[in-house]
Amino acid sequence: MDTQSLNAFCAVAELRSFSAAAQKLHLTQPAVSKRISSLEEQLDCKLFDRIGRTVDLTEAGRTLLPRANKILMEVEETRRLISDKSGEISGTLNMATSHHIGLHRLPPVLRQFSQQYPKVKLAIDFIDSEKATDKILHGQLELAVVTLAPQKHEKMIAEHIWHDPLICVVAKEHPLNNGKAIELKTLSEHPAILPDLSTFTGQILKRQFDQFHLPLDVSMATNYLETIKMMVSIGLGWSVLPESLIDGPLTSIEVPQLEVSRELGCIYHQGRSLSKAAQAFIQALQRSED
């Protein structure tokens, strides 16, 4: 089994799409299909069920997936160890970050790192923090800069970089914007536009309401904070946002019982030896701490 075929298999398994996998790998769809067919011939089994536009792993495919990820991780670590022997910080750093952190926190770090280490190729995947965390746990990424999970994972190293307070906001013409402090019970009676409650940010917020046995009236959910900002700004509901996003038609409201914040930082698997590039990137992050 060659690594190119295993890479194609893992990409299709992750994205449940041959076309999306081809785009991710910068290949044509026939090239991805050929690599999967070659792998199926070598293993003498079918790895995917293709019904219409739906692509699902077969039982054999589900058995192969964790082993394929492990093989690819070991190959990458071997390549990295050999590269690190030269003493030069180079190679590819496979990492992920959330859209908000990538837009509002990382640019100065990326600029400084790229100038200091021009021989490092940054392969950055912009995905939700929860998905990045899962990829770290399965060995598919070396490093991620994300919203840290509320609960620590025993196999994960999490390093705090930024404290990120979240502020309750509404449109200026919203009825909650009356110049007075708002009770949490009153807030719970109005529609909210929030990240999905299964996300790390959603879990943090829900915990606050659960403490007071109050419901959350989530009229719309999206994990893109810029989209939430837009929908709040046209009066569709209230939300909590980082201070950096509060401007224009948005205004903050005082809710004494609501104190919401999250921790942003980098995560990596405790069983994985970090490359020199990853270690250097973590040092660059630490220099950018608030």
PDB file of C-alpha atoms in Angstrom:
ATOM      1  CA  MET A   1       0.000   0.000   0.000  1.00  0.00           C
ATOM      2  CA  ASP A   2       1.509   3.327  -1.064  1.00  0.00           C
ATOM      3  CA  THR A   3       0.989   6.524   0.889  1.00  0.00           C
ATOM      4  CA  GLN A   4      -0.662   8.311  -2.050  1.00  0.00           C
ATOM      5  CA  SER A   5      -3.475   5.735  -2.124  1.00  0.00           C
ATOM      6  CA  LEU A   6      -3.849   5.880   1.662  1.00  0.00           C
ATOM      7  CA  ASN A   7      -3.981   9.681   1.557  1.00  0.00           C
ATOM      8  CA  ALA A   8      -6.742   9.525  -1.046  1.00  0.00           C
ATOM      9  CA  PHE A   9      -8.639   6.940   1.003  1.00  0.00           C
ATOM     10  CA  CYS A  10      -8.445   9.043   4.206  1.00  0.00           C
ATOM     11  CA  ALA A  11      -9.536  12.182   2.362  1.00  0.00           C
ATOM     12  CA  VAL A  12     -12.600  10.487   0.846  1.00  0.00           C
ATOM     13  CA  ALA A  13     -13.442   8.878   4.202  1.00  0.00           C
ATOM     14  CA  GLU A  14     -13.242  12.254   5.956  1.00  0.00           C
ATOM     15  CA  LEU A  15     -15.160  14.299   3.375  1.00  0.00           C
ATOM     16  CA  ARG A  16     -17.563  11.577   2.153  1.00  0.00           C
ATOM     17  CA  SER A  17     -16.990  12.868  -1.355  1.00  0.00           C
ATOM     18  CA  PHE A  18     -14.604  11.979  -4.174  1.00  0.00           C
ATOM     19  CA  SER A  19     -14.831  15.473  -5.675  1.00  0.00           C
ATOM     20  CA  ALA A  20     -14.167  17.209  -2.330  1.00  0.00           C
ATOM     21  CA  ALA A  21     -11.237  14.857  -1.680  1.00  0.00           C
ATOM     22  CA  ALA A  22      -9.828  15.641  -5.125  1.00  0.00           C
ATOM     23  CA  GLN A  23     -10.060  19.361  -4.389  1.00  0.00           C
ATOM     24  CA  LYS A  24      -8.341  18.945  -1.023  1.00  0.00           C
ATOM     25  CA  LEU A  25      -5.506  16.878  -2.547  1.00  0.00           C
ATOM     26  CA  HIS A  26      -5.205  19.109  -5.629  1.00  0.00           C
ATOM     27  CA  LEU A  27      -5.949  16.163  -7.919  1.00  0.00           C
ATOM     28  CA  THR A  28      -8.567  15.365 -10.507  1.00  0.00           C
ATOM     29  CA  GLN A  29     -11.515  13.232  -9.411  1.00  0.00           C
ATOM     30  CA  PRO A  30     -10.512  10.375 -11.814  1.00  0.00           C
ATOM     31  CA  ALA A  31      -7.054  10.369 -10.198  1.00  0.00           C
ATOM     32  CA  VAL A  32      -8.588   9.948  -6.743  1.00  0.00           C
ATOM     33  CA  SER A  33     -10.910   7.207  -8.017  1.00  0.00           C
ATOM     34  CA  LYS A  34      -7.947   5.410  -9.577  1.00  0.00           C
ATOM     35  CA  ARG A  35      -6.024   5.462  -6.305  1.00  0.00           C
ATOM     36  CA  ILE A  36      -9.010   4.099  -4.387  1.00  0.00           C
ATOM     37  CA  SER A  37      -9.557   1.378  -6.999  1.00  0.00           C
ATOM     38  CA  SER A  38      -5.879   0.409  -6.782  1.00  0.00           C
ATOM     39  CA  LEU A  39      -6.122   0.149  -2.997  1.00  0.00           C
ATOM     40  CA  GLU A  40      -9.296  -1.953  -3.238  1.00  0.00           C
ATOM     41  CA  GLU A  41      -7.557  -4.300  -5.682  1.00  0.00           C
ATOM     42  CA  GLN A  42      -4.559  -4.686  -3.360  1.00  0.00           C
ATOM     43  CA  LEU A  43      -6.795  -5.464  -0.392  1.00  0.00           C
ATOM     44  CA  ASP A  44      -9.284  -7.482  -2.453  1.00  0.00           C
ATOM     45  CA  CYS A  45     -12.262  -5.750  -0.882  1.00  0.00           C
ATOM     46  CA  LYS A  46     -14.588  -2.818  -1.373  1.00  0.00           C
ATOM     47  CA  LEU A  47     -13.826   0.216   0.793  1.00  0.00           C
ATOM     48  CA  PHE A  48     -16.726   2.529  -0.095  1.00  0.00           C
ATOM     49  CA  ASP A  49     -20.395   2.118  -0.952  1.00  0.00           C
ATOM     50  CA  ARG A  50     -21.385   4.609  -3.632  1.00  0.00           C
ATOM     51  CA  ILE A  51     -25.160   5.097  -3.812  1.00  0.00           C
ATOM     52  CA  GLY A  52     -26.059   8.113  -5.909  1.00  0.00           C
ATOM     53  CA  ARG A  53     -24.087  11.018  -4.497  1.00  0.00           C
ATOM     54  CA  THR A  54     -23.685   9.357  -1.104  1.00  0.00           C
ATOM     55  CA  VAL A  55     -20.303   7.861  -0.196  1.00  0.00           C
ATOM     56  CA  ASP A  56     -20.087   5.673   2.909  1.00  0.00           C
ATOM     57  CA  LEU A  57     -17.374   3.451   4.320  1.00  0.00           C
ATOM     58  CA  THR A  58     -17.934  -0.289   4.131  1.00  0.00           C
ATOM     59  CA  GLU A  59     -17.083  -2.457   7.126  1.00  0.00           C
ATOM     60  CA  ALA A  60     -13.657  -3.092   5.570  1.00  0.00           C
ATOM     61  CA  GLY A  61     -13.217   0.654   5.073  1.00  0.00           C
ATOM     62  CA  ARG A  62     -14.067   1.364   8.719  1.00  0.00           C
ATOM     63  CA  THR A  63     -11.485  -1.233   9.756  1.00  0.00           C
ATOM     64  CA  LEU A  64      -8.810   0.285   7.519  1.00  0.00           C
ATOM     65  CA  LEU A  65      -9.352   3.956   8.443  1.00  0.00           C
ATOM     66  CA  PRO A  66      -7.641   4.115  11.892  1.00  0.00           C
ATOM     67  CA  ARG A  67      -4.774   1.961  10.615  1.00  0.00           C
ATOM     68  CA  ALA A  68      -4.347   4.130   7.535  1.00  0.00           C
ATOM     69  CA  ASN A  69      -4.226   7.259   9.692  1.00  0.00           C
ATOM     70  CA  LYS A  70      -1.611   5.626  11.912  1.00  0.00           C
ATOM     71  CA  ILE A  71       0.541   4.585   8.937  1.00  0.00           C
ATOM     72  CA  LEU A  72       0.428   8.078   7.455  1.00  0.00           C
ATOM     73  CA  MET A  73       1.259   9.641  10.814  1.00  0.00           C
ATOM     74  CA  GLU A  74       4.279   7.338  11.242  1.00  0.00           C
ATOM     75  CA  VAL A  75       5.497   8.086   7.708  1.00  0.00           C
ATOM     76  CA  GLU A  76       5.179  11.827   8.355  1.00  0.00           C
ATOM     77  CA  GLU A  77       6.975  11.547  11.704  1.00  0.00           C
ATOM     78  CA  THR A  78       9.798   9.564  10.063  1.00  0.00           C
ATOM     79  CA  ARG A  79      10.152  12.203   7.361  1.00  0.00           C
ATOM     80  CA  ARG A  80      10.134  14.906  10.023  1.00  0.00           C
ATOM     81  CA  LEU A  81      12.744  13.193  12.199  1.00  0.00           C
ATOM     82  CA  ILE A  82      15.080  12.836   9.241  1.00  0.00           C
ATOM     83  CA  SER A  83      14.540  16.477   8.278  1.00  0.00           C
ATOM     84  CA  ASP A  84      15.140  17.630  11.849  1.00  0.00           C
ATOM     85  CA  LYS A  85      18.539  15.884  11.877  1.00  0.00           C
ATOM     86  CA  SER A  86      19.863  18.653   9.649  1.00  0.00           C
ATOM     87  CA  GLY A  87      19.236  21.152  12.455  1.00  0.00           C
ATOM     88  CA  GLU A  88      17.396  23.400  10.034  1.00  0.00           C
ATOM     89  CA  ILE A  89      13.777  24.369  10.713  1.00  0.00           C
ATOM     90  CA  SER A  90      12.027  23.435   7.486  1.00  0.00           C
ATOM     91  CA  GLY A  91       9.445  21.050   6.042  1.00  0.00           C
ATOM     92  CA  THR A  92       5.641  21.160   6.116  1.00  0.00           C
ATOM     93  CA  LEU A  93       3.669  22.046   9.242  1.00  0.00           C
ATOM     94  CA  ASN A  94       0.181  20.527   8.992  1.00  0.00           C
ATOM     95  CA  MET A  95      -2.066  22.502  11.284  1.00  0.00           C
ATOM     96  CA  ALA A  96      -5.606  23.799  11.644  1.00  0.00           C
ATOM     97  CA  THR A  97      -7.316  26.828  13.100  1.00  0.00           C
ATOM     98  CA  SER A  98     -10.841  28.159  13.424  1.00  0.00           C
ATOM     99  CA  HIS A  99     -12.039  30.863  11.054  1.00  0.00           C
ATOM    100  CA  HIS A 100     -12.303  33.517  13.788  1.00  0.00           C
ATOM    101  CA  ILE A 101      -8.824  32.880  15.209  1.00  0.00           C
ATOM    102  CA  GLY A 102      -7.393  32.702  11.706  1.00  0.00           C
ATOM    103  CA  LEU A 103      -8.882  36.093  10.857  1.00  0.00           C
ATOM    104  CA  HIS A 104      -8.445  37.999  14.117  1.00  0.00           C
ATOM    105  CA  ARG A 105      -5.616  36.430  16.135  1.00  0.00           C
ATOM    106  CA  LEU A 106      -3.174  34.581  13.887  1.00  0.00           C
ATOM    107  CA  PRO A 107      -2.170  37.034  11.129  1.00  0.00           C
ATOM    108  CA  PRO A 108       0.631  38.759  13.144  1.00  0.00           C
ATOM    109  CA  VAL A 109       1.926  35.368  14.295  1.00  0.00           C
ATOM    110  CA  LEU A 110       1.867  33.934  10.773  1.00  0.00           C
ATOM    111  CA  ARG A 111       3.650  36.980   9.367  1.00  0.00           C
ATOM    112  CA  GLN A 112       6.413  36.865  11.958  1.00  0.00           C
ATOM    113  CA  PHE A 113       6.817  33.078  11.700  1.00  0.00           C
ATOM    114  CA  SER A 114       6.981  33.080   7.895  1.00  0.00           C
ATOM    115  CA  GLN A 115       9.627  35.807   7.922  1.00  0.00           C
ATOM    116  CA  GLN A 116      11.723  33.990  10.531  1.00  0.00           C
ATOM    117  CA  TYR A 117      11.352  30.498   9.022  1.00  0.00           C
ATOM    118  CA  PRO A 118      10.938  30.893   5.242  1.00  0.00           C
ATOM    119  CA  LYS A 119      11.730  27.217   4.592  1.00  0.00           C
ATOM    120  CA  VAL A 120       8.662  26.018   6.541  1.00  0.00           C
ATOM    121  CA  LYS A 121       5.583  25.401   4.413  1.00  0.00           C
ATOM    122  CA  LEU A 122       2.392  26.100   6.367  1.00  0.00           C
ATOM    123  CA  ALA A 123      -0.497  23.797   5.404  1.00  0.00           C
ATOM    124  CA  ILE A 124      -3.430  25.364   7.283  1.00  0.00           C
ATOM    125  CA  ASP A 125      -6.922  23.867   7.401  1.00  0.00           C
ATOM    126  CA  PHE A 126      -9.633  26.360   8.429  1.00  0.00           C
ATOM    127  CA  ILE A 127     -12.196  24.267  10.308  1.00  0.00           C
ATOM    128  CA  ASP A 128     -14.323  24.308  13.473  1.00  0.00           C
ATOM    129  CA  SER A 129     -12.427  23.883  16.738  1.00  0.00           C
ATOM    130  CA  GLU A 130     -14.285  20.650  17.507  1.00  0.00           C
ATOM    131  CA  LYS A 131     -13.314  19.090  14.180  1.00  0.00           C
ATOM    132  CA  ALA A 132      -9.698  20.189  14.597  1.00  0.00           C
ATOM    133  CA  THR A 133      -9.617  18.611  18.057  1.00  0.00           C
ATOM    134  CA  ASP A 134     -10.918  15.339  16.629  1.00  0.00           C
ATOM    135  CA  LYS A 135      -8.260  15.406  13.905  1.00  0.00           C
ATOM    136  CA  ILE A 136      -5.518  15.927  16.486  1.00  0.00           C
ATOM    137  CA  LEU A 137      -6.793  12.949  18.485  1.00  0.00           C
ATOM    138  CA  HIS A 138      -6.756  10.757  15.354  1.00  0.00           C
ATOM    139  CA  GLY A 139      -3.278  11.821  14.304  1.00  0.00           C
ATOM    140  CA  GLN A 140      -4.399  13.696  11.188  1.00  0.00           C
ATOM    141  CA  LEU A 141      -2.855  17.011  12.240  1.00  0.00           C
ATOM    142  CA  GLU A 142       0.272  17.939  14.131  1.00  0.00           C
ATOM    143  CA  LEU A 143      -0.983  21.160  15.694  1.00  0.00           C
ATOM    144  CA  ALA A 144      -4.181  23.205  15.965  1.00  0.00           C
ATOM    145  CA  VAL A 145      -4.902  26.739  17.235  1.00  0.00           C
ATOM    146  CA  VAL A 146      -8.496  26.684  18.439  1.00  0.00           C
ATOM    147  CA  THR A 147     -11.036  27.356  21.159  1.00  0.00           C
ATOM    148  CA  LEU A 148      -9.953  25.006  23.943  1.00  0.00           C
ATOM    149  CA  ALA A 149     -12.444  22.372  25.057  1.00  0.00           C
ATOM    150  CA  PRO A 150     -14.166  23.051  28.429  1.00  0.00           C
ATOM    151  CA  GLN A 151     -12.986  19.637  29.652  1.00  0.00           C
ATOM    152  CA  LYS A 152      -9.402  18.439  29.272  1.00  0.00           C
ATOM    153  CA  HIS A 153      -8.751  15.293  27.236  1.00  0.00           C
ATOM    154  CA  GLU A 154      -6.281  12.823  28.689  1.00  0.00           C
ATOM    155  CA  LYS A 155      -4.483  12.330  25.347  1.00  0.00           C
ATOM    156  CA  MET A 156      -4.303  16.020  24.495  1.00  0.00           C
ATOM    157  CA  ILE A 157      -1.819  18.720  25.429  1.00  0.00           C
ATOM    158  CA  ALA A 158      -3.545  22.116  25.498  1.00  0.00           C
ATOM    159  CA  GLU A 159      -1.567  25.335  25.928  1.00  0.00           C
ATOM    160  CA  HIS A 160      -3.453  28.521  26.758  1.00  0.00           C
ATOM    161  CA  ILE A 161      -2.527  31.505  24.582  1.00  0.00           C
ATOM    162  CA  TRP A 162      -5.383  34.046  24.734  1.00  0.00           C
ATOM    163  CA  HIS A 163      -8.246  34.753  27.131  1.00  0.00           C
ATOM    164  CA  ASP A 164     -11.326  35.679  25.064  1.00  0.00           C
ATOM    165  CA  PRO A 165     -14.217  37.335  26.963  1.00  0.00           C
ATOM    166  CA  LEU A 166     -17.577  37.210  25.177  1.00  0.00           C
ATOM    167  CA  ILE A 167     -19.944  40.179  25.405  1.00  0.00           C
ATOM    168  CA  CYS A 168     -23.733  40.069  25.107  1.00  0.00           C
ATOM    169  CA  VAL A 169     -24.829  42.123  22.099  1.00  0.00           C
ATOM    170  CA  VAL A 170     -27.981  43.214  20.269  1.00  0.00           C
ATOM    171  CA  ALA A 171     -28.826  45.585  17.445  1.00  0.00           C
ATOM    172  CA  LYS A 172     -29.205  49.186  18.629  1.00  0.00           C
ATOM    173  CA  GLU A 173     -32.955  49.127  17.887  1.00  0.00           C
ATOM    174  CA  HIS A 174     -33.539  45.811  19.723  1.00  0.00           C
ATOM    175  CA  PRO A 175     -36.046  46.020  22.639  1.00  0.00           C
ATOM    176  CA  LEU A 176     -33.403  44.697  25.047  1.00  0.00           C
ATOM    177  CA  ASN A 177     -31.322  47.804  24.403  1.00  0.00           C
ATOM    178  CA  ASN A 178     -33.146  50.007  26.907  1.00  0.00           C
ATOM    179  CA  GLY A 179     -30.224  51.414  28.871  1.00  0.00           C
ATOM    180  CA  LYS A 180     -30.849  49.111  31.844  1.00  0.00           C
ATOM    181  CA  ALA A 181     -29.224  45.937  33.140  1.00  0.00           C
ATOM    182  CA  ILE A 182     -31.021  42.811  31.885  1.00  0.00           C
ATOM    183  CA  GLU A 183     -31.995  39.827  34.012  1.00  0.00           C
ATOM    184  CA  LEU A 184     -30.869  36.464  32.623  1.00  0.00           C
ATOM    185  CA  LYS A 185     -34.488  35.261  32.750  1.00  0.00           C
ATOM    186  CA  THR A 186     -35.511  38.184  30.528  1.00  0.00           C
ATOM    187  CA  LEU A 187     -32.692  37.361  28.105  1.00  0.00           C
ATOM    188  CA  SER A 188     -33.837  33.737  27.927  1.00  0.00           C
ATOM    189  CA  GLU A 189     -37.266  34.877  26.721  1.00  0.00           C
ATOM    190  CA  HIS A 190     -35.801  36.461  23.579  1.00  0.00           C
ATOM    191  CA  PRO A 191     -34.528  34.601  20.491  1.00  0.00           C
ATOM    192  CA  ALA A 192     -30.779  34.024  20.385  1.00  0.00           C
ATOM    193  CA  ILE A 193     -28.420  33.544  17.459  1.00  0.00           C
ATOM    194  CA  LEU A 194     -25.556  31.393  18.675  1.00  0.00           C
ATOM    195  CA  PRO A 195     -22.966  28.816  17.726  1.00  0.00           C
ATOM    196  CA  ASP A 196     -24.415  25.315  17.853  1.00  0.00           C
ATOM    197  CA  LEU A 197     -24.784  24.257  21.497  1.00  0.00           C
ATOM    198  CA  SER A 198     -22.624  21.198  20.776  1.00  0.00           C
ATOM    199  CA  THR A 199     -19.630  23.439  20.021  1.00  0.00           C
ATOM    200  CA  PHE A 200     -17.156  24.396  22.743  1.00  0.00           C
ATOM    201  CA  THR A 201     -18.457  27.986  22.777  1.00  0.00           C
ATOM    202  CA  GLY A 202     -22.061  26.753  22.823  1.00  0.00           C
ATOM    203  CA  GLN A 203     -21.315  24.406  25.735  1.00  0.00           C
ATOM    204  CA  ILE A 204     -19.771  27.240  27.754  1.00  0.00           C
ATOM    205  CA  LEU A 205     -22.832  29.441  27.210  1.00  0.00           C
ATOM    206  CA  LYS A 206     -25.371  26.687  27.861  1.00  0.00           C
ATOM    207  CA  ARG A 207     -23.694  25.880  31.157  1.00  0.00           C
ATOM    208  CA  GLN A 208     -24.382  29.445  32.331  1.00  0.00           C
ATOM    209  CA  PHE A 209     -28.110  29.123  31.606  1.00  0.00           C
ATOM    210  CA  ASP A 210     -28.293  25.626  33.090  1.00  0.00           C
ATOM    211  CA  GLN A 211     -26.979  26.968  36.391  1.00  0.00           C
ATOM    212  CA  PHE A 212     -30.153  29.050  36.682  1.00  0.00           C
ATOM    213  CA  HIS A 213     -32.403  26.348  35.155  1.00  0.00           C
ATOM    214  CA  LEU A 214     -33.280  28.654  32.269  1.00  0.00           C
ATOM    215  CA  PRO A 215     -33.933  27.660  28.648  1.00  0.00           C
ATOM    216  CA  LEU A 216     -32.060  29.036  25.652  1.00  0.00           C
ATOM    217  CA  ASP A 217     -34.322  30.119  22.811  1.00  0.00           C
ATOM    218  CA  VAL A 218     -31.932  29.539  19.892  1.00  0.00           C
ATOM    219  CA  SER A 219     -33.761  30.710  16.788  1.00  0.00           C
ATOM    220  CA  MET A 220     -30.751  30.216  14.507  1.00  0.00           C
ATOM    221  CA  ALA A 221     -27.372  28.531  14.916  1.00  0.00           C
ATOM    222  CA  THR A 222     -24.211  29.000  12.899  1.00  0.00           C
ATOM    223  CA  ASN A 223     -20.592  28.446  13.842  1.00  0.00           C
ATOM    224  CA  TYR A 224     -19.336  31.470  11.881  1.00  0.00           C
ATOM    225  CA  LEU A 225     -19.115  34.440  14.243  1.00  0.00           C
ATOM    226  CA  GLU A 226     -19.090  36.921  11.360  1.00  0.00           C
ATOM    227  CA  THR A 227     -22.439  35.484  10.194  1.00  0.00           C
ATOM    228  CA  ILE A 228     -23.832  35.748  13.730  1.00  0.00           C
ATOM    229  CA  LYS A 229     -22.696  39.381  13.839  1.00  0.00           C
ATOM    230  CA  MET A 230     -24.577  40.134  10.619  1.00  0.00           C
ATOM    231  CA  MET A 231     -27.810  38.486  11.770  1.00  0.00           C
ATOM    232  CA  VAL A 232     -27.716  40.221  15.161  1.00  0.00           C
ATOM    233  CA  SER A 233     -27.028  43.559  13.477  1.00  0.00           C
ATOM    234  CA  ILE A 234     -30.322  43.358  11.535  1.00  0.00           C
ATOM    235  CA  GLY A 235     -32.298  42.663  14.708  1.00  0.00           C
ATOM    236  CA  LEU A 236     -32.899  38.908  14.444  1.00  0.00           C
ATOM    237  CA  GLY A 237     -31.826  38.166  18.010  1.00  0.00           C
ATOM    238  CA  TRP A 238     -29.161  38.590  20.688  1.00  0.00           C
ATOM    239  CA  SER A 239     -25.824  36.836  20.907  1.00  0.00           C
ATOM    240  CA  VAL A 240     -22.430  36.821  22.616  1.00  0.00           C
ATOM    241  CA  LEU A 241     -19.404  37.898  20.590  1.00  0.00           C
ATOM    242  CA  PRO A 242     -15.741  38.783  21.143  1.00  0.00           C
ATOM    243  CA  GLU A 243     -15.147  42.475  21.693  1.00  0.00           C
ATOM    244  CA  SER A 244     -13.199  42.719  18.418  1.00  0.00           C
ATOM    245  CA  LEU A 245     -16.414  42.108  16.460  1.00  0.00           C
ATOM    246  CA  ILE A 246     -18.568  44.723  18.194  1.00  0.00           C
ATOM    247  CA  ASP A 247     -18.973  47.811  16.037  1.00  0.00           C
ATOM    248  CA  GLY A 248     -21.406  49.671  13.787  1.00  0.00           C
ATOM    249  CA  PRO A 249     -25.041  48.689  14.417  1.00  0.00           C
ATOM    250  CA  LEU A 250     -24.201  46.434  17.380  1.00  0.00           C
ATOM    251  CA  THR A 251     -24.278  47.474  20.999  1.00  0.00           C
ATOM    252  CA  SER A 252     -23.419  45.630  24.190  1.00  0.00           C
ATOM    253  CA  ILE A 253     -25.981  45.111  26.948  1.00  0.00           C
ATOM    254  CA  GLU A 254     -25.325  44.498  30.610  1.00  0.00           C
ATOM    255  CA  VAL A 255     -26.390  41.084  31.929  1.00  0.00           C
ATOM    256  CA  PRO A 256     -24.909  40.768  35.455  1.00  0.00           C
ATOM    257  CA  GLN A 257     -25.678  37.031  35.731  1.00  0.00           C
ATOM    258  CA  LEU A 258     -23.984  36.242  32.423  1.00  0.00           C
ATOM    259  CA  GLU A 259     -20.194  36.016  32.505  1.00  0.00           C
ATOM    260  CA  VAL A 260     -19.001  34.124  29.470  1.00  0.00           C
ATOM    261  CA  SER A 261     -15.450  33.694  28.261  1.00  0.00           C
ATOM    262  CA  ARG A 262     -13.427  31.080  26.469  1.00  0.00           C
ATOM    263  CA  GLU A 263      -9.783  30.142  26.280  1.00  0.00           C
ATOM    264  CA  LEU A 264      -7.965  30.079  22.944  1.00  0.00           C
ATOM    265  CA  GLY A 265      -4.757  28.168  22.476  1.00  0.00           C
ATOM    266  CA  CYS A 266      -2.849  25.421  20.716  1.00  0.00           C
ATOM    267  CA  ILE A 267      -3.376  21.694  21.053  1.00  0.00           C
ATOM    268  CA  TYR A 268      -1.397  18.612  20.045  1.00  0.00           C
ATOM    269  CA  HIS A 269      -1.414  14.892  20.816  1.00  0.00           C
ATOM    270  CA  GLN A 270       0.636  13.970  23.870  1.00  0.00           C
ATOM    271  CA  GLY A 271       1.916  10.825  22.153  1.00  0.00           C
ATOM    272  CA  ARG A 272       3.285  12.703  19.153  1.00  0.00           C
ATOM    273  CA  SER A 273       6.793  14.099  18.972  1.00  0.00           C
ATOM    274  CA  LEU A 274       6.561  17.634  17.641  1.00  0.00           C
ATOM    275  CA  SER A 275       8.693  18.737  14.707  1.00  0.00           C
ATOM    276  CA  LYS A 276      11.075  21.652  15.113  1.00  0.00           C
ATOM    277  CA  ALA A 277       8.689  23.681  12.948  1.00  0.00           C
ATOM    278  CA  ALA A 278       5.783  22.974  15.320  1.00  0.00           C
ATOM    279  CA  GLN A 279       7.899  23.799  18.374  1.00  0.00           C
ATOM    280  CA  ALA A 280       8.948  27.069  16.762  1.00  0.00           C
ATOM    281  CA  PHE A 281       5.340  27.920  15.924  1.00  0.00           C
ATOM    282  CA  ILE A 282       4.242  27.318  19.521  1.00  0.00           C
ATOM    283  CA  GLN A 283       7.017  29.648  20.695  1.00  0.00           C
ATOM    284  CA  ALA A 284       5.762  32.290  18.254  1.00  0.00           C
ATOM    285  CA  LEU A 285       2.254  31.887  19.685  1.00  0.00           C
ATOM    286  CA  GLN A 286       3.514  32.218  23.252  1.00  0.00           C
ATOM    287  CA  ARG A 287       5.234  35.495  22.363  1.00  0.00           C
ATOM    288  CA  SER A 288       1.878  36.836  21.167  1.00  0.00           C
ATOM    289  CA  GLU A 289       0.038  36.177  24.460  1.00  0.00           C
ATOM    290  CA  ASP A 290      -2.162  38.969  25.854  1.00  0.00           C
TER     291      ASP A 290
END
